[in-house]
Tab-separated table of C-alpha atoms in Angstrom:
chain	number	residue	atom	x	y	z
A	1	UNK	CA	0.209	24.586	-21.981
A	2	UNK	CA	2.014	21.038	-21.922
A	3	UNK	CA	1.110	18.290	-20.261
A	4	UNK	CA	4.451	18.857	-18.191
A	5	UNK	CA	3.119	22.026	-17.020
A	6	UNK	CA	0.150	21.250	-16.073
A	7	UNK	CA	1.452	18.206	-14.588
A	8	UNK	CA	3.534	20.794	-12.149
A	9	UNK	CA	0.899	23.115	-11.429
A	10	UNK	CA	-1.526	20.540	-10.226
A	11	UNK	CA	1.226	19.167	-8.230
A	12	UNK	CA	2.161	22.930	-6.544
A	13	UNK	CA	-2.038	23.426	-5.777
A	14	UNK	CA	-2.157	20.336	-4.355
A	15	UNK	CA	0.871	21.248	-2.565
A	16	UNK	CA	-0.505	24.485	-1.574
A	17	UNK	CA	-4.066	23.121	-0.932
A	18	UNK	CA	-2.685	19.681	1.682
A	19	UNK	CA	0.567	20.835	3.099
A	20	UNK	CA	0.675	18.293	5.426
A	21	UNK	CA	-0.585	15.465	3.433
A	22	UNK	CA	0.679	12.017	4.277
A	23	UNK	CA	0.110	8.227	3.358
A	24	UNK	CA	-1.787	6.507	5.559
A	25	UNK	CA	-0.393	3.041	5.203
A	26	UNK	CA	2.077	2.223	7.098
A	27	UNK	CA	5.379	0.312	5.265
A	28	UNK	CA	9.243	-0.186	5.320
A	29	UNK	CA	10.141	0.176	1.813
A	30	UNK	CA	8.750	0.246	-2.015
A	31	UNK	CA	7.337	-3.276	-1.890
A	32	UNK	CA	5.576	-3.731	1.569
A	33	UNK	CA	3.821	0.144	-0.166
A	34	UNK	CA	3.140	-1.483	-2.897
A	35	UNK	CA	1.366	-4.644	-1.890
A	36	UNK	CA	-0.089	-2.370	1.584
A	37	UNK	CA	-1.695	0.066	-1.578
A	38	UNK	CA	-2.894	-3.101	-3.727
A	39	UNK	CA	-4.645	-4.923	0.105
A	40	UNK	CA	-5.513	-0.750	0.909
A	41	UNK	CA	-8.126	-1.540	-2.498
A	42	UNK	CA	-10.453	-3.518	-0.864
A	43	UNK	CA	-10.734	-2.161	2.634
A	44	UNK	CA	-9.562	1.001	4.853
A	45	UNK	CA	-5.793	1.874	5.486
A	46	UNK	CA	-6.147	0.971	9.259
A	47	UNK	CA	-7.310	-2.381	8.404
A	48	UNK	CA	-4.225	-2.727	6.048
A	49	UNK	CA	-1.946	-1.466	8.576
A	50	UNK	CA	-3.338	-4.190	10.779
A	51	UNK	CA	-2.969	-6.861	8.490
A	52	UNK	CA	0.631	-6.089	7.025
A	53	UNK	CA	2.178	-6.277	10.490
A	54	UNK	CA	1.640	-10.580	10.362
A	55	UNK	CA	2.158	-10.163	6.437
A	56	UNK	CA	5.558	-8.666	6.716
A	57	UNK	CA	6.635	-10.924	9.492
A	58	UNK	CA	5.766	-14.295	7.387
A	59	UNK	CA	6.266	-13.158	4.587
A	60	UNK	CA	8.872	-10.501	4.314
A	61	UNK	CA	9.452	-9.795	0.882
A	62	UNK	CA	8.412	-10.455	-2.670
A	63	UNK	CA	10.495	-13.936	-2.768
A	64	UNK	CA	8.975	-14.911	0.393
A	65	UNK	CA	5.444	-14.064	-0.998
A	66	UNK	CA	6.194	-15.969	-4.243
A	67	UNK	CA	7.741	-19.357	-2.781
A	68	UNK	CA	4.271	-18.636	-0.029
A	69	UNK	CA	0.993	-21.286	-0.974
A	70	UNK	CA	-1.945	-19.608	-2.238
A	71	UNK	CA	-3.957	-20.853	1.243
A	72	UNK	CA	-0.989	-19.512	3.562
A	73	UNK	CA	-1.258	-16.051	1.148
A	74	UNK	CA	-5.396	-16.431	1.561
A	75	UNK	CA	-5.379	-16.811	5.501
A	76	UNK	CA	-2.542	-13.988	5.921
A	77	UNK	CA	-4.949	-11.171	4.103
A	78	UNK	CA	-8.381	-12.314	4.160
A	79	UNK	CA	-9.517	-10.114	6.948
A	80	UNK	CA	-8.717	-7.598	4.204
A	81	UNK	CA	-12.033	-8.987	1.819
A	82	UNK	CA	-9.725	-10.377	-0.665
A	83	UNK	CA	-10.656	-14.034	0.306
């Protein structure tokens, strides 16, 4: 069997096996999931979904997050345990 395959018959039991499976983090688009999955490392999603809410508002995308100071960055997600 090919990797391809397999790839698509883990995907249909997993399918089959959490039919109503969702994400627990809570975002608007592809970068506020990706940055909510990287913060989601260190602690639970509810804490993440906590913390993104004030992230998102100051910060609101990746330019804002890259013109943002390391200590404004620090004190936005440190309840998270990154800082």
């Amino acid at each position: 069997m090919k990797k391809a395959e397999k790839a698509q018959n883990l995907y249909r039991h997993l399918e089959w096996a959490y039919p109503d499976a969702k994400c627990g983090l809570e975002y608007q688009d592809p970068w506020q999931l990706l940055v909510a999955t990287i913060l989601s490392a260190q602690c639970t999603d509810k804490r993440v979904n906590l913390v993104t809410v004030g992230l998102f508002a100051a910060l609101p995308d990746a330019a804002a997050m890259a013109a943002a100071s390391q200590e404004q960055l620090e004190e936005l997600i440190r309840s998270t345990g990154f800082f």
